[in-house]
Amino acid sequence: MSYLNGLITGIVLSLFIAILSPLTQWIISYVISPEYFPNVIKRSVELGYYKSVAEAEAFFNYKNFAIQSAIGALVMGILTTAIAMIFIRTKGSKK
């Protein structure tokens, strides 16, 4: 496999994972731990990270986390692929 073939495959896979990441974030946020956002909002205001509940709510919400997870999956997937292909690629065939 050439570097370019591996890179293209990794980008396609990263796109697929990025597309699915909002669904996985929804499952985490609403099915697995539905109290996460209210708890983290309350605690971040108590600790002084945010001045008000409204400020904390503007950051700690499903929409922000879904966007962050999709972008993060895409960027990290492409970066990981680019680095991994340096080591995985095969040289020309030997006869």
CSV table of N, CA and C in Angstrom, one decimal:
chain,number,residue,atom,x,y,z
A,1,MET,N,0.9,-1.2,0.0
A,1,MET,CA,0.0,0.0,0.0
A,1,MET,C,0.9,1.2,0.0
A,2,SER,N,0.6,2.2,-0.9
A,2,SER,CA,1.4,3.4,-0.9
A,2,SER,C,0.9,4.4,0.2
A,3,TYR,N,1.7,5.3,0.4
A,3,TYR,CA,1.3,6.4,1.4
A,3,TYR,C,0.0,7.0,1.0
A,4,LEU,N,-0.1,7.4,-0.2
A,4,LEU,CA,-1.3,8.1,-0.7
A,4,LEU,C,-2.6,7.2,-0.6
A,5,ASN,N,-2.5,5.9,-0.9
A,5,ASN,CA,-3.6,5.0,-0.8
A,5,ASN,C,-4.0,4.9,0.7
A,6,GLY,N,-3.1,4.8,1.5
A,6,GLY,CA,-3.4,4.7,3.0
A,6,GLY,C,-4.0,6.0,3.5
A,7,LEU,N,-3.4,7.1,3.1
A,7,LEU,CA,-3.9,8.4,3.5
A,7,LEU,C,-5.4,8.6,3.1
A,8,ILE,N,-5.7,8.3,1.8
A,8,ILE,CA,-7.1,8.4,1.3
A,8,ILE,C,-8.0,7.5,2.1
A,9,THR,N,-7.6,6.3,2.3
A,9,THR,CA,-8.4,5.4,3.1
A,9,THR,C,-8.6,5.9,4.5
A,10,GLY,N,-7.6,6.4,5.1
A,10,GLY,CA,-7.7,7.0,6.5
A,10,GLY,C,-8.6,8.2,6.5
A,11,ILE,N,-8.6,9.0,5.5
A,11,ILE,CA,-9.4,10.2,5.5
A,11,ILE,C,-10.9,9.8,5.3
A,12,VAL,N,-11.2,8.8,4.4
A,12,VAL,CA,-12.5,8.3,4.3
A,12,VAL,C,-13.0,7.7,5.6
A,13,LEU,N,-12.2,6.9,6.3
A,13,LEU,CA,-12.6,6.3,7.5
A,13,LEU,C,-12.8,7.4,8.6
A,14,SER,N,-12.0,8.4,8.6
A,14,SER,CA,-12.1,9.5,9.5
A,14,SER,C,-13.4,10.3,9.3
A,15,LEU,N,-13.8,10.5,8.0
A,15,LEU,CA,-15.0,11.2,7.7
A,15,LEU,C,-16.2,10.4,8.2
A,16,PHE,N,-16.2,9.1,8.0
A,16,PHE,CA,-17.3,8.2,8.5
A,16,PHE,C,-17.4,8.3,10.0
A,17,ILE,N,-16.3,8.3,10.7
A,17,ILE,CA,-16.3,8.4,12.2
A,17,ILE,C,-16.8,9.7,12.6
A,18,ALA,N,-16.4,10.8,11.9
A,18,ALA,CA,-16.8,12.1,12.2
A,18,ALA,C,-18.3,12.3,12.0
A,19,ILE,N,-18.9,11.7,11.0
A,19,ILE,CA,-20.3,11.7,10.7
A,19,ILE,C,-21.1,11.0,11.8
A,20,LEU,N,-20.5,9.9,12.4
A,20,LEU,CA,-21.2,9.1,13.4
A,20,LEU,C,-21.0,9.7,14.8
A,21,SER,N,-20.0,10.6,15.0
A,21,SER,CA,-19.7,11.1,16.3
A,21,SER,C,-20.9,11.9,17.0
A,22,PRO,N,-21.7,12.7,16.3
A,22,PRO,CA,-22.8,13.3,17.0
A,22,PRO,C,-23.8,12.3,17.5
A,23,LEU,N,-24.0,11.2,16.8
A,23,LEU,CA,-24.9,10.2,17.3
A,23,LEU,C,-24.3,9.6,18.6
A,24,THR,N,-23.0,9.3,18.6
A,24,THR,CA,-22.5,8.7,19.8
A,24,THR,C,-22.5,9.7,21.0
A,25,GLN,N,-22.3,11.0,20.6
A,25,GLN,CA,-22.3,12.0,21.7
A,25,GLN,C,-23.8,12.1,22.2
A,26,TRP,N,-24.8,12.0,21.4
A,26,TRP,CA,-26.2,12.0,21.8
A,26,TRP,C,-26.4,10.9,22.8
A,27,ILE,N,-26.0,9.7,22.4
A,27,ILE,CA,-26.2,8.5,23.3
A,27,ILE,C,-25.5,8.7,24.6
A,28,ILE,N,-24.3,9.2,24.6
A,28,ILE,CA,-23.6,9.5,25.9
A,28,ILE,C,-24.3,10.6,26.7
A,29,SER,N,-24.8,11.6,26.0
A,29,SER,CA,-25.4,12.8,26.7
A,29,SER,C,-26.8,12.5,27.2
A,30,TYR,N,-27.6,11.8,26.5
A,30,TYR,CA,-29.0,11.6,26.9
A,30,TYR,C,-29.4,10.2,27.3
A,31,VAL,N,-28.6,9.2,27.0
A,31,VAL,CA,-28.9,7.8,27.4
A,31,VAL,C,-28.0,7.4,28.6
A,32,ILE,N,-26.7,7.5,28.4
A,32,ILE,CA,-25.8,6.9,29.4
A,32,ILE,C,-25.7,7.8,30.6
A,33,SER,N,-25.5,9.1,30.4
A,33,SER,CA,-25.4,10.0,31.6
A,33,SER,C,-26.2,11.3,31.3
A,34,PRO,N,-27.5,11.2,31.5
A,34,PRO,CA,-28.3,12.4,31.2
A,34,PRO,C,-28.1,13.6,32.2
A,35,GLU,N,-27.5,13.3,33.3
A,35,GLU,CA,-27.3,14.4,34.3
A,35,GLU,C,-26.0,15.1,34.1
A,36,TYR,N,-25.2,14.7,33.1
A,36,TYR,CA,-23.9,15.3,32.9
A,36,TYR,C,-23.9,16.8,32.8
A,37,PHE,N,-24.7,17.3,31.8
A,37,PHE,CA,-24.7,18.7,31.6
A,37,PHE,C,-25.2,19.5,32.8
A,38,PRO,N,-26.3,19.2,33.4
A,38,PRO,CA,-26.7,19.9,34.6
A,38,PRO,C,-25.6,19.9,35.7
A,39,ASN,N,-25.0,18.7,35.9
A,39,ASN,CA,-24.0,18.6,37.0
A,39,ASN,C,-22.8,19.4,36.7
A,40,VAL,N,-22.3,19.4,35.4
A,40,VAL,CA,-21.0,20.1,35.1
A,40,VAL,C,-21.3,21.6,35.1
A,41,ILE,N,-22.5,22.0,34.7
A,41,ILE,CA,-22.8,23.4,34.7
A,41,ILE,C,-22.8,23.9,36.1
A,42,LYS,N,-23.5,23.2,37.0
A,42,LYS,CA,-23.6,23.6,38.4
A,42,LYS,C,-22.2,23.7,39.0
A,43,ARG,N,-21.4,22.6,38.8
A,43,ARG,CA,-20.1,22.6,39.4
A,43,ARG,C,-19.1,23.6,38.9
A,44,SER,N,-19.2,23.9,37.6
A,44,SER,CA,-18.2,24.8,37.0
A,44,SER,C,-18.5,26.3,37.5
A,45,VAL,N,-19.8,26.6,37.8
A,45,VAL,CA,-20.1,27.9,38.4
A,45,VAL,C,-19.7,27.9,39.8
A,46,GLU,N,-19.9,26.8,40.6
A,46,GLU,CA,-19.5,26.8,42.0
A,46,GLU,C,-18.0,27.0,42.1
A,47,LEU,N,-17.2,26.4,41.2
A,47,LEU,CA,-15.8,26.5,41.2
A,47,LEU,C,-15.2,27.8,40.7
A,48,GLY,N,-16.1,28.6,40.0
A,48,GLY,CA,-15.7,29.9,39.5
A,48,GLY,C,-15.2,29.9,38.1
A,49,TYR,N,-15.3,28.8,37.4
A,49,TYR,CA,-14.8,28.7,36.0
A,49,TYR,C,-15.7,29.6,35.1
A,50,TYR,N,-17.0,29.7,35.5
A,50,TYR,CA,-17.9,30.6,34.8
A,50,TYR,C,-18.6,31.5,35.8
A,51,LYS,N,-18.9,32.7,35.4
A,51,LYS,CA,-19.5,33.7,36.4
A,51,LYS,C,-21.0,33.4,36.6
A,52,SER,N,-21.6,32.8,35.6
A,52,SER,CA,-23.1,32.6,35.7
A,52,SER,C,-23.4,31.3,35.1
A,53,VAL,N,-24.6,30.8,35.5
A,53,VAL,CA,-25.1,29.6,34.9
A,53,VAL,C,-25.3,29.7,33.4
A,54,ALA,N,-25.8,30.9,33.0
A,54,ALA,CA,-26.0,31.1,31.5
A,54,ALA,C,-24.7,31.0,30.7
A,55,GLU,N,-23.6,31.5,31.3
A,55,GLU,CA,-22.3,31.3,30.6
A,55,GLU,C,-21.9,29.9,30.5
A,56,ALA,N,-22.1,29.1,31.6
A,56,ALA,CA,-21.7,27.7,31.6
A,56,ALA,C,-22.6,26.9,30.7
A,57,GLU,N,-23.9,27.3,30.6
A,57,GLU,CA,-24.9,26.6,29.7
A,57,GLU,C,-24.5,26.9,28.2
A,58,ALA,N,-23.9,28.0,28.0
A,58,ALA,CA,-23.6,28.4,26.6
A,58,ALA,C,-22.4,27.5,26.1
A,59,PHE,N,-21.6,27.0,27.0
A,59,PHE,CA,-20.5,26.1,26.6
A,59,PHE,C,-20.9,24.6,26.8
A,60,PHE,N,-21.5,24.2,27.9
A,60,PHE,CA,-21.8,22.9,28.2
A,60,PHE,C,-23.2,22.5,27.7
A,61,ASN,N,-23.3,22.1,26.4
A,61,ASN,CA,-24.5,21.7,25.8
A,61,ASN,C,-24.2,20.7,24.7
A,62,TYR,N,-25.3,20.0,24.4
A,62,TYR,CA,-25.1,18.9,23.4
A,62,TYR,C,-24.6,19.5,22.0
A,63,LYS,N,-25.1,20.6,21.6
A,63,LYS,CA,-24.7,21.1,20.3
A,63,LYS,C,-23.2,21.4,20.2
A,64,ASN,N,-22.6,22.1,21.3
A,64,ASN,CA,-21.2,22.3,21.3
A,64,ASN,C,-20.4,21.0,21.3
A,65,PHE,N,-20.8,20.1,22.2
A,65,PHE,CA,-20.1,18.8,22.3
A,65,PHE,C,-20.2,18.0,21.0
A,66,ALA,N,-21.3,18.0,20.3
A,66,ALA,CA,-21.4,17.3,19.1
A,66,ALA,C,-20.5,17.9,18.0
A,67,ILE,N,-20.4,19.2,17.9
A,67,ILE,CA,-19.5,19.8,17.0
A,67,ILE,C,-18.1,19.5,17.3
A,68,GLN,N,-17.7,19.7,18.6
A,68,GLN,CA,-16.3,19.4,19.0
A,68,GLN,C,-16.0,17.9,18.8
A,69,SER,N,-16.9,17.0,19.0
A,69,SER,CA,-16.5,15.6,18.8
A,69,SER,C,-16.4,15.3,17.3
A,70,ALA,N,-17.2,15.9,16.4
A,70,ALA,CA,-17.1,15.6,15.0
A,70,ALA,C,-15.8,16.2,14.5
A,71,ILE,N,-15.5,17.5,14.8
A,71,ILE,CA,-14.2,18.1,14.4
A,71,ILE,C,-13.0,17.4,14.9
A,72,GLY,N,-13.1,17.0,16.2
A,72,GLY,CA,-12.0,16.3,16.8
A,72,GLY,C,-11.7,15.0,16.2
A,73,ALA,N,-12.8,14.2,15.9
A,73,ALA,CA,-12.6,12.9,15.3
A,73,ALA,C,-12.0,13.1,13.9
A,74,LEU,N,-12.4,14.1,13.1
A,74,LEU,CA,-11.9,14.3,11.8
A,74,LEU,C,-10.4,14.7,11.8
A,75,VAL,N,-10.1,15.7,12.6
A,75,VAL,CA,-8.7,16.2,12.7
A,75,VAL,C,-7.7,15.1,13.3
A,76,MET,N,-8.1,14.5,14.4
A,76,MET,CA,-7.3,13.4,14.9
A,76,MET,C,-7.1,12.2,14.0
A,77,GLY,N,-8.2,11.9,13.3
A,77,GLY,CA,-8.2,10.7,12.4
A,77,GLY,C,-7.2,11.0,11.3
A,78,ILE,N,-7.3,12.2,10.7
A,78,ILE,CA,-6.4,12.5,9.6
A,78,ILE,C,-5.0,12.6,10.0
A,79,LEU,N,-4.7,13.2,11.2
A,79,LEU,CA,-3.4,13.4,11.7
A,79,LEU,C,-2.8,12.0,12.0
A,80,THR,N,-3.6,11.2,12.7
A,80,THR,CA,-3.1,9.8,13.0
A,80,THR,C,-2.8,9.0,11.8
A,81,THR,N,-3.7,9.1,10.8
A,81,THR,CA,-3.4,8.4,9.5
A,81,THR,C,-2.1,8.9,8.9
A,82,ALA,N,-2.0,10.2,8.8
A,82,ALA,CA,-0.8,10.7,8.1
A,82,ALA,C,0.5,10.2,8.8
A,83,ILE,N,0.5,10.2,10.1
A,83,ILE,CA,1.7,9.7,10.9
A,83,ILE,C,1.8,8.2,10.7
A,84,ALA,N,0.7,7.4,10.9
A,84,ALA,CA,0.8,6.0,10.8
A,84,ALA,C,1.3,5.5,9.5
A,85,MET,N,0.9,6.2,8.4
A,85,MET,CA,1.2,5.7,7.1
A,85,MET,C,2.7,5.8,6.8
A,86,ILE,N,3.4,6.7,7.5
A,86,ILE,CA,4.8,6.8,7.3
A,86,ILE,C,5.5,5.4,7.7
A,87,PHE,N,4.9,4.8,8.7
A,87,PHE,CA,5.5,3.5,9.2
A,87,PHE,C,4.8,2.3,8.5
A,88,ILE,N,3.6,2.4,8.1
A,88,ILE,CA,2.9,1.2,7.5
A,88,ILE,C,3.1,1.0,6.0
A,89,ARG,N,3.3,2.1,5.3
A,89,ARG,CA,3.4,2.0,3.8
A,89,ARG,C,4.5,0.9,3.4
A,90,THR,N,4.2,0.3,2.3
A,90,THR,CA,5.1,-0.7,1.8
A,90,THR,C,6.0,-0.1,0.7
A,91,LYS,N,7.2,-0.5,0.6
A,91,LYS,CA,8.1,-0.1,-0.4
A,91,LYS,C,7.7,-0.8,-1.7
A,92,GLY,N,8.3,-0.5,-2.8
A,92,GLY,CA,8.0,-1.2,-4.1
A,92,GLY,C,8.1,-2.7,-4.0
A,93,SER,N,7.5,-3.4,-4.8
A,93,SER,CA,7.5,-4.9,-4.7
A,93,SER,C,8.9,-5.4,-5.1
A,94,LYS,N,9.4,-6.4,-4.4
A,94,LYS,CA,10.7,-6.9,-4.7
A,94,LYS,C,10.5,-8.3,-5.4
A,95,LYS,N,11.3,-8.5,-6.5
A,95,LYS,CA,11.2,-9.7,-7.3
A,95,LYS,C,12.4,-10.5,-7.2
